[in-house]
Amino acid sequence: MYVKSFIARNAYGHLMSALTAQHDPNSEYRCHLCNSPLVFHRSTARSRPWFEHTDAGLSEHSRQHCPYINVAFEEAATVNVLRTLVPKARPLVQRGH
Ligand SMILES: [Zn+2]
């Protein structure tokens, strides 16, 4: 299981949010960063709609460089601690580059 993504490129190369993708859930979606195929997950009672990388179709470049696949361990640990302390708070993730 990989990190959830809430934005992707559709079959025409346009950026789409997962909320917008609900209108066309069977379309082809690709990662906006690494161009790997994504699976669309519909919204549920507990979560908003989202996209996810899958092992099928991942290139070696994606495995090494896409931040949705290679989440820094320290970042994931910080997010888990914040969720424990403040369950409904969403952490602000910032990148230096
Ligand atoms: Zn990606």
Short mmCIF file of N, CA, C and O and ligand atoms in Angstrom, two decimals:
data_model
loop_
_atom_site.label_atom_id
_atom_site.label_comp_id
_atom_site.label_asym_id
_atom_site.label_seq_id
_atom_site.Cartn_x
_atom_site.Cartn_y
_atom_site.Cartn_z
N MET A 1 0.85 -1.18 0.00
CA MET A 1 0.00 0.00 0.00
C MET A 1 0.89 1.24 0.00
O MET A 1 1.87 1.33 0.73
N TYR A 2 0.51 2.17 -0.85
CA TYR A 2 1.31 3.39 -0.99
C TYR A 2 0.54 4.59 -0.44
O TYR A 2 -0.66 4.49 -0.13
N VAL A 3 1.21 5.72 -0.40
CA VAL A 3 0.60 6.94 0.11
C VAL A 3 -0.54 7.37 -0.80
O VAL A 3 -0.46 7.25 -2.02
N LYS A 4 -1.60 7.89 -0.19
CA LYS A 4 -2.74 8.37 -0.97
C LYS A 4 -2.36 9.62 -1.74
O LYS A 4 -1.64 10.48 -1.25
N SER A 5 -2.90 9.71 -2.94
CA SER A 5 -2.73 10.91 -3.76
C SER A 5 -4.12 11.44 -4.06
O SER A 5 -5.06 10.66 -4.30
N PHE A 6 -4.26 12.74 -4.05
CA PHE A 6 -5.58 13.33 -4.31
C PHE A 6 -5.61 14.10 -5.62
O PHE A 6 -6.56 14.81 -5.89
N ILE A 7 -4.56 13.93 -6.44
CA ILE A 7 -4.51 14.58 -7.73
C ILE A 7 -3.82 13.63 -8.71
O ILE A 7 -2.94 12.85 -8.32
N ALA A 8 -4.24 13.67 -9.96
CA ALA A 8 -3.67 12.79 -10.98
C ALA A 8 -3.91 13.41 -12.35
O ALA A 8 -4.65 14.39 -12.49
N ARG A 9 -3.26 12.83 -13.35
CA ARG A 9 -3.52 13.24 -14.73
C ARG A 9 -4.49 12.24 -15.34
O ARG A 9 -4.35 11.04 -15.15
N ASN A 10 -5.46 12.76 -16.10
CA ASN A 10 -6.41 11.86 -16.76
C ASN A 10 -5.83 11.40 -18.10
O ASN A 10 -4.69 11.70 -18.43
N ALA A 11 -6.62 10.67 -18.88
CA ALA A 11 -6.15 10.12 -20.15
C ALA A 11 -5.75 11.20 -21.14
O ALA A 11 -4.99 10.95 -22.07
N TYR A 12 -6.24 12.42 -20.95
CA TYR A 12 -5.90 13.54 -21.84
C TYR A 12 -4.74 14.36 -21.30
O TYR A 12 -4.39 15.39 -21.88
N GLY A 13 -4.17 13.94 -20.16
CA GLY A 13 -3.04 14.65 -19.59
C GLY A 13 -3.41 15.82 -18.72
O GLY A 13 -2.55 16.57 -18.29
N HIS A 14 -4.69 16.00 -18.44
CA HIS A 14 -5.14 17.11 -17.60
C HIS A 14 -5.09 16.72 -16.13
O HIS A 14 -5.44 15.59 -15.77
N LEU A 15 -4.68 17.67 -15.29
CA LEU A 15 -4.70 17.42 -13.85
C LEU A 15 -6.13 17.37 -13.35
O LEU A 15 -6.95 18.22 -13.73
N MET A 16 -6.42 16.39 -12.53
CA MET A 16 -7.77 16.24 -11.97
C MET A 16 -7.67 15.90 -10.49
O MET A 16 -6.80 15.14 -10.09
N SER A 17 -8.59 16.45 -9.73
CA SER A 17 -8.66 16.07 -8.32
C SER A 17 -9.43 14.76 -8.22
O SER A 17 -10.18 14.39 -9.13
N ALA A 18 -9.26 14.08 -7.12
CA ALA A 18 -9.99 12.83 -6.91
C ALA A 18 -11.49 13.11 -6.80
O ALA A 18 -12.30 12.28 -7.21
N LEU A 19 -11.85 14.28 -6.27
CA LEU A 19 -13.27 14.62 -6.18
C LEU A 19 -13.88 14.72 -7.58
O LEU A 19 -14.98 14.25 -7.83
N THR A 20 -13.15 15.34 -8.51
CA THR A 20 -13.63 15.46 -9.88
C THR A 20 -13.63 14.10 -10.57
O THR A 20 -14.53 13.80 -11.37
N ALA A 21 -12.67 13.26 -10.27
CA ALA A 21 -12.57 11.94 -10.90
C ALA A 21 -13.75 11.04 -10.53
O ALA A 21 -14.00 10.05 -11.23
N GLN A 22 -14.45 11.38 -9.49
CA GLN A 22 -15.63 10.57 -9.12
C GLN A 22 -16.66 10.53 -10.25
O GLN A 22 -17.41 9.57 -10.36
N HIS A 23 -16.67 11.57 -11.10
CA HIS A 23 -17.63 11.61 -12.20
C HIS A 23 -17.24 10.66 -13.32
O HIS A 23 -18.06 10.34 -14.18
N ASP A 24 -15.96 10.24 -13.36
CA ASP A 24 -15.49 9.31 -14.38
C ASP A 24 -14.52 8.31 -13.73
O ASP A 24 -13.33 8.29 -14.02
N PRO A 25 -15.02 7.49 -12.80
CA PRO A 25 -14.13 6.63 -12.00
C PRO A 25 -13.45 5.52 -12.79
O PRO A 25 -12.44 5.00 -12.34
N ASN A 26 -13.95 5.18 -13.96
CA ASN A 26 -13.34 4.09 -14.72
C ASN A 26 -12.33 4.57 -15.75
O ASN A 26 -11.81 3.77 -16.51
N SER A 27 -12.06 5.85 -15.77
CA SER A 27 -11.07 6.38 -16.71
C SER A 27 -9.66 5.97 -16.27
O SER A 27 -9.45 5.46 -15.18
N GLU A 28 -8.73 6.24 -17.14
CA GLU A 28 -7.32 5.93 -16.85
C GLU A 28 -6.69 7.14 -16.18
O GLU A 28 -6.81 8.26 -16.68
N TYR A 29 -6.03 6.92 -15.05
CA TYR A 29 -5.36 8.00 -14.34
C TYR A 29 -3.90 7.64 -14.12
O TYR A 29 -3.56 6.47 -13.91
N ARG A 30 -3.06 8.67 -14.19
CA ARG A 30 -1.62 8.48 -14.01
C ARG A 30 -1.08 9.48 -13.00
O ARG A 30 -1.64 10.58 -12.84
N CYS A 31 -0.01 9.10 -12.36
CA CYS A 31 0.63 9.97 -11.36
C CYS A 31 1.13 11.24 -12.05
O CYS A 31 1.77 11.17 -13.10
N HIS A 32 0.85 12.38 -11.44
CA HIS A 32 1.29 13.64 -12.02
C HIS A 32 2.79 13.86 -11.85
O HIS A 32 3.36 14.75 -12.47
N LEU A 33 3.45 13.06 -11.03
CA LEU A 33 4.88 13.22 -10.81
C LEU A 33 5.71 12.19 -11.58
O LEU A 33 6.75 12.53 -12.15
N CYS A 34 5.29 10.94 -11.61
CA CYS A 34 6.10 9.89 -12.22
C CYS A 34 5.43 9.22 -13.42
O CYS A 34 6.02 8.36 -14.06
N ASN A 35 4.20 9.58 -13.70
CA ASN A 35 3.45 9.06 -14.85
C ASN A 35 3.11 7.56 -14.74
O ASN A 35 2.78 6.94 -15.74
N SER A 36 3.16 6.99 -13.57
CA SER A 36 2.77 5.59 -13.38
C SER A 36 1.25 5.49 -13.33
O SER A 36 0.58 6.42 -12.89
N PRO A 37 0.69 4.35 -13.77
CA PRO A 37 -0.76 4.19 -13.66
C PRO A 37 -1.22 4.17 -12.20
O PRO A 37 -0.52 3.65 -11.33
N LEU A 38 -2.38 4.76 -11.97
CA LEU A 38 -2.95 4.82 -10.62
C LEU A 38 -4.30 4.11 -10.59
O LEU A 38 -4.98 4.02 -11.60
N VAL A 39 -4.66 3.66 -9.42
CA VAL A 39 -5.98 3.07 -9.19
C VAL A 39 -6.82 4.11 -8.46
O VAL A 39 -6.35 4.73 -7.50
N PHE A 40 -8.03 4.32 -8.92
CA PHE A 40 -8.93 5.27 -8.27
C PHE A 40 -9.77 4.55 -7.21
O PHE A 40 -10.30 3.47 -7.47
N HIS A 41 -9.86 5.14 -6.03
CA HIS A 41 -10.68 4.59 -4.94
C HIS A 41 -11.82 5.57 -4.68
O HIS A 41 -11.59 6.75 -4.44
N ARG A 42 -13.02 5.07 -4.72
CA ARG A 42 -14.20 5.91 -4.47
C ARG A 42 -14.25 6.35 -3.02
O ARG A 42 -13.64 5.73 -2.15
N SER A 43 -15.01 7.41 -2.78
CA SER A 43 -15.16 7.89 -1.40
C SER A 43 -15.97 6.88 -0.60
O SER A 43 -16.80 6.14 -1.14
N THR A 44 -15.68 6.85 0.67
CA THR A 44 -16.42 6.00 1.59
C THR A 44 -16.95 6.87 2.71
O THR A 44 -16.70 8.08 2.73
N ALA A 45 -17.63 6.27 3.64
CA ALA A 45 -18.15 7.04 4.77
C ALA A 45 -17.02 7.61 5.61
O ALA A 45 -17.20 8.61 6.31
N ARG A 46 -15.83 7.00 5.53
CA ARG A 46 -14.72 7.43 6.38
C ARG A 46 -13.60 8.14 5.63
O ARG A 46 -12.68 8.66 6.24
N SER A 47 -13.65 8.16 4.29
CA SER A 47 -12.55 8.82 3.58
C SER A 47 -13.02 9.44 2.27
O SER A 47 -14.02 9.01 1.68
N ARG A 48 -12.28 10.46 1.86
CA ARG A 48 -12.54 11.10 0.58
C ARG A 48 -12.00 10.21 -0.53
O ARG A 48 -11.21 9.31 -0.27
N PRO A 49 -12.40 10.44 -1.79
CA PRO A 49 -11.84 9.64 -2.89
C PRO A 49 -10.35 9.92 -3.03
O PRO A 49 -9.87 11.00 -2.68
N TRP A 50 -9.61 8.92 -3.56
CA TRP A 50 -8.17 9.08 -3.67
C TRP A 50 -7.61 8.15 -4.74
O TRP A 50 -8.30 7.24 -5.21
N PHE A 51 -6.39 8.41 -5.11
CA PHE A 51 -5.66 7.59 -6.07
C PHE A 51 -4.54 6.86 -5.34
O PHE A 51 -4.04 7.33 -4.34
N GLU A 52 -4.16 5.71 -5.92
CA GLU A 52 -3.06 4.94 -5.31
C GLU A 52 -2.19 4.32 -6.39
O GLU A 52 -2.70 3.83 -7.40
N HIS A 53 -0.89 4.33 -6.16
CA HIS A 53 0.03 3.61 -7.04
C HIS A 53 -0.17 2.11 -6.82
O HIS A 53 -0.61 1.69 -5.75
N THR A 54 0.15 1.33 -7.83
CA THR A 54 0.12 -0.13 -7.69
C THR A 54 1.48 -0.67 -8.12
O THR A 54 2.24 0.01 -8.81
N ASP A 55 1.77 -1.87 -7.70
CA ASP A 55 3.05 -2.47 -8.08
C ASP A 55 3.13 -2.71 -9.59
O ASP A 55 4.21 -2.59 -10.17
N ALA A 56 2.00 -3.02 -10.19
CA ALA A 56 1.99 -3.25 -11.64
C ALA A 56 2.20 -1.92 -12.36
O ALA A 56 1.55 -0.94 -12.06
N GLY A 57 3.11 -1.90 -13.25
CA GLY A 57 3.34 -0.71 -14.05
C GLY A 57 4.31 0.28 -13.46
O GLY A 57 4.56 1.33 -14.05
N LEU A 58 4.88 -0.02 -12.31
CA LEU A 58 5.85 0.89 -11.71
C LEU A 58 7.20 0.72 -12.39
O LEU A 58 7.72 -0.38 -12.47
N SER A 59 7.76 1.81 -12.84
CA SER A 59 9.10 1.75 -13.42
C SER A 59 10.14 1.86 -12.30
O SER A 59 9.82 2.27 -11.18
N GLU A 60 11.35 1.52 -12.63
CA GLU A 60 12.43 1.64 -11.64
C GLU A 60 12.61 3.09 -11.24
O GLU A 60 12.87 3.41 -10.08
N HIS A 61 12.46 4.00 -12.21
CA HIS A 61 12.57 5.44 -11.92
C HIS A 61 11.51 5.86 -10.89
O HIS A 61 11.80 6.59 -9.95
N SER A 62 10.27 5.36 -11.07
CA SER A 62 9.20 5.69 -10.13
C SER A 62 9.51 5.14 -8.74
O SER A 62 9.31 5.83 -7.74
N ARG A 63 9.99 3.91 -8.70
CA ARG A 63 10.30 3.30 -7.40
C ARG A 63 11.36 4.09 -6.64
O ARG A 63 11.35 4.16 -5.42
N GLN A 64 12.28 4.69 -7.36
CA GLN A 64 13.36 5.40 -6.71
C GLN A 64 13.05 6.87 -6.42
O GLN A 64 13.59 7.44 -5.48
N HIS A 65 12.19 7.50 -7.26
CA HIS A 65 12.07 8.95 -7.16
C HIS A 65 10.69 9.49 -6.83
O HIS A 65 10.58 10.65 -6.45
N CYS A 66 9.62 8.73 -7.01
CA CYS A 66 8.29 9.30 -6.76
C CYS A 66 8.07 9.44 -5.24
O CYS A 66 8.17 8.46 -4.51
N PRO A 67 7.73 10.64 -4.77
CA PRO A 67 7.55 10.82 -3.31
C PRO A 67 6.32 10.11 -2.76
O PRO A 67 6.21 9.94 -1.55
N TYR A 68 5.39 9.69 -3.63
CA TYR A 68 4.25 8.92 -3.14
C TYR A 68 4.64 7.47 -2.85
O TYR A 68 3.94 6.75 -2.16
N ILE A 69 5.77 7.02 -3.39
CA ILE A 69 6.24 5.66 -3.18
C ILE A 69 7.36 5.63 -2.14
O ILE A 69 7.40 4.76 -1.29
N ASN A 70 8.24 6.59 -2.22
CA ASN A 70 9.37 6.67 -1.30
C ASN A 70 9.12 7.75 -0.27
O ASN A 70 9.61 8.86 -0.39
N VAL A 71 8.36 7.41 0.73
CA VAL A 71 8.08 8.36 1.80
C VAL A 71 9.22 8.25 2.80
O VAL A 71 9.60 7.15 3.22
N ALA A 72 9.76 9.41 3.16
CA ALA A 72 10.85 9.42 4.12
C ALA A 72 10.35 8.85 5.45
O ALA A 72 9.27 9.21 5.93
N PHE A 73 11.15 7.96 6.04
CA PHE A 73 10.74 7.31 7.29
C PHE A 73 10.47 8.33 8.39
O PHE A 73 9.49 8.22 9.12
N GLU A 74 11.32 9.35 8.48
CA GLU A 74 11.15 10.36 9.52
C GLU A 74 9.84 11.11 9.33
O GLU A 74 9.14 11.44 10.28
N GLU A 75 9.49 11.38 8.08
CA GLU A 75 8.25 12.09 7.79
C GLU A 75 7.04 11.25 8.20
O GLU A 75 6.11 11.75 8.83
N ALA A 76 7.06 9.97 7.88
CA ALA A 76 5.95 9.09 8.23
C ALA A 76 5.83 8.96 9.75
O ALA A 76 4.72 8.96 10.30
N ALA A 77 6.96 8.87 10.44
CA ALA A 77 6.93 8.77 11.90
C ALA A 77 6.36 10.04 12.51
O ALA A 77 5.58 9.98 13.46
N THR A 78 6.74 11.19 11.97
CA THR A 78 6.22 12.46 12.48
C THR A 78 4.71 12.55 12.27
O THR A 78 3.97 12.99 13.16
N VAL A 79 4.24 12.13 11.12
CA VAL A 79 2.80 12.15 10.85
C VAL A 79 2.06 11.24 11.84
O VAL A 79 1.03 11.62 12.39
N ASN A 80 2.60 10.06 12.11
CA ASN A 80 1.95 9.15 13.06
C ASN A 80 1.90 9.72 14.47
O ASN A 80 0.89 9.58 15.16
N VAL A 81 2.97 10.38 14.90
CA VAL A 81 2.98 11.00 16.22
C VAL A 81 1.95 12.11 16.28
O VAL A 81 1.18 12.23 17.25
N LEU A 82 1.90 12.95 15.23
CA LEU A 82 0.92 14.04 15.22
C LEU A 82 -0.51 13.51 15.24
O LEU A 82 -1.38 14.07 15.91
N ARG A 83 -0.76 12.43 14.54
CA ARG A 83 -2.11 11.85 14.53
C ARG A 83 -2.47 11.29 15.89
O ARG A 83 -3.63 11.28 16.28
N THR A 84 -1.49 10.80 16.64
CA THR A 84 -1.75 10.30 17.99
C THR A 84 -2.10 11.44 18.93
O THR A 84 -3.02 11.33 19.73
N LEU A 85 -1.37 12.55 18.79
CA LEU A 85 -1.58 13.68 19.70
C LEU A 85 -2.81 14.50 19.33
O LEU A 85 -3.53 14.98 20.20
N VAL A 86 -3.02 14.69 18.04
CA VAL A 86 -4.15 15.49 17.56
C VAL A 86 -4.81 14.70 16.44
O VAL A 86 -4.49 14.86 15.27
N PRO A 87 -5.78 13.83 16.79
CA PRO A 87 -6.32 12.88 15.81
C PRO A 87 -6.90 13.50 14.55
O PRO A 87 -6.78 12.93 13.47
N LYS A 88 -7.53 14.64 14.62
CA LYS A 88 -8.19 15.20 13.44
C LYS A 88 -7.34 16.23 12.70
O LYS A 88 -7.76 16.74 11.67
N ALA A 89 -6.16 16.52 13.22
CA ALA A 89 -5.30 17.51 12.56
C ALA A 89 -4.63 16.89 11.34
O ALA A 89 -4.24 15.72 11.35
N ARG A 90 -4.52 17.67 10.29
CA ARG A 90 -3.82 17.21 9.10
C ARG A 90 -2.45 17.86 9.08
O ARG A 90 -2.33 19.09 9.11
N PRO A 91 -1.40 17.06 9.03
CA PRO A 91 -0.06 17.63 9.05
C PRO A 91 0.23 18.38 7.75
O PRO A 91 -0.21 17.98 6.68
N LEU A 92 0.98 19.45 7.88
CA LEU A 92 1.41 20.21 6.72
C LEU A 92 2.78 19.67 6.31
O LEU A 92 3.74 19.74 7.07
N VAL A 93 2.87 19.12 5.15
CA VAL A 93 4.12 18.53 4.66
C VAL A 93 4.76 19.54 3.74
O VAL A 93 4.14 20.06 2.81
N GLN A 94 6.01 19.84 4.02
CA GLN A 94 6.74 20.79 3.19
C GLN A 94 8.01 20.14 2.66
O GLN A 94 8.65 19.37 3.37
N ARG A 95 8.35 20.46 1.46
CA ARG A 95 9.57 19.94 0.86
C ARG A 95 10.53 21.10 0.65
O ARG A 95 10.11 22.21 0.33
N GLY A 96 11.78 20.82 0.83
CA GLY A 96 12.79 21.85 0.65
C GLY A 96 13.17 22.10 -0.79
O GLY A 96 13.81 23.08 -1.11
N HIS A 97 12.74 21.25 -1.70
CA HIS A 97 13.07 21.43 -3.11
C HIS A 97 11.87 21.14 -3.98
O HIS A 97 10.92 20.56 -3.57
ZN ZN B 1 4.15 8.61 -8.77
#
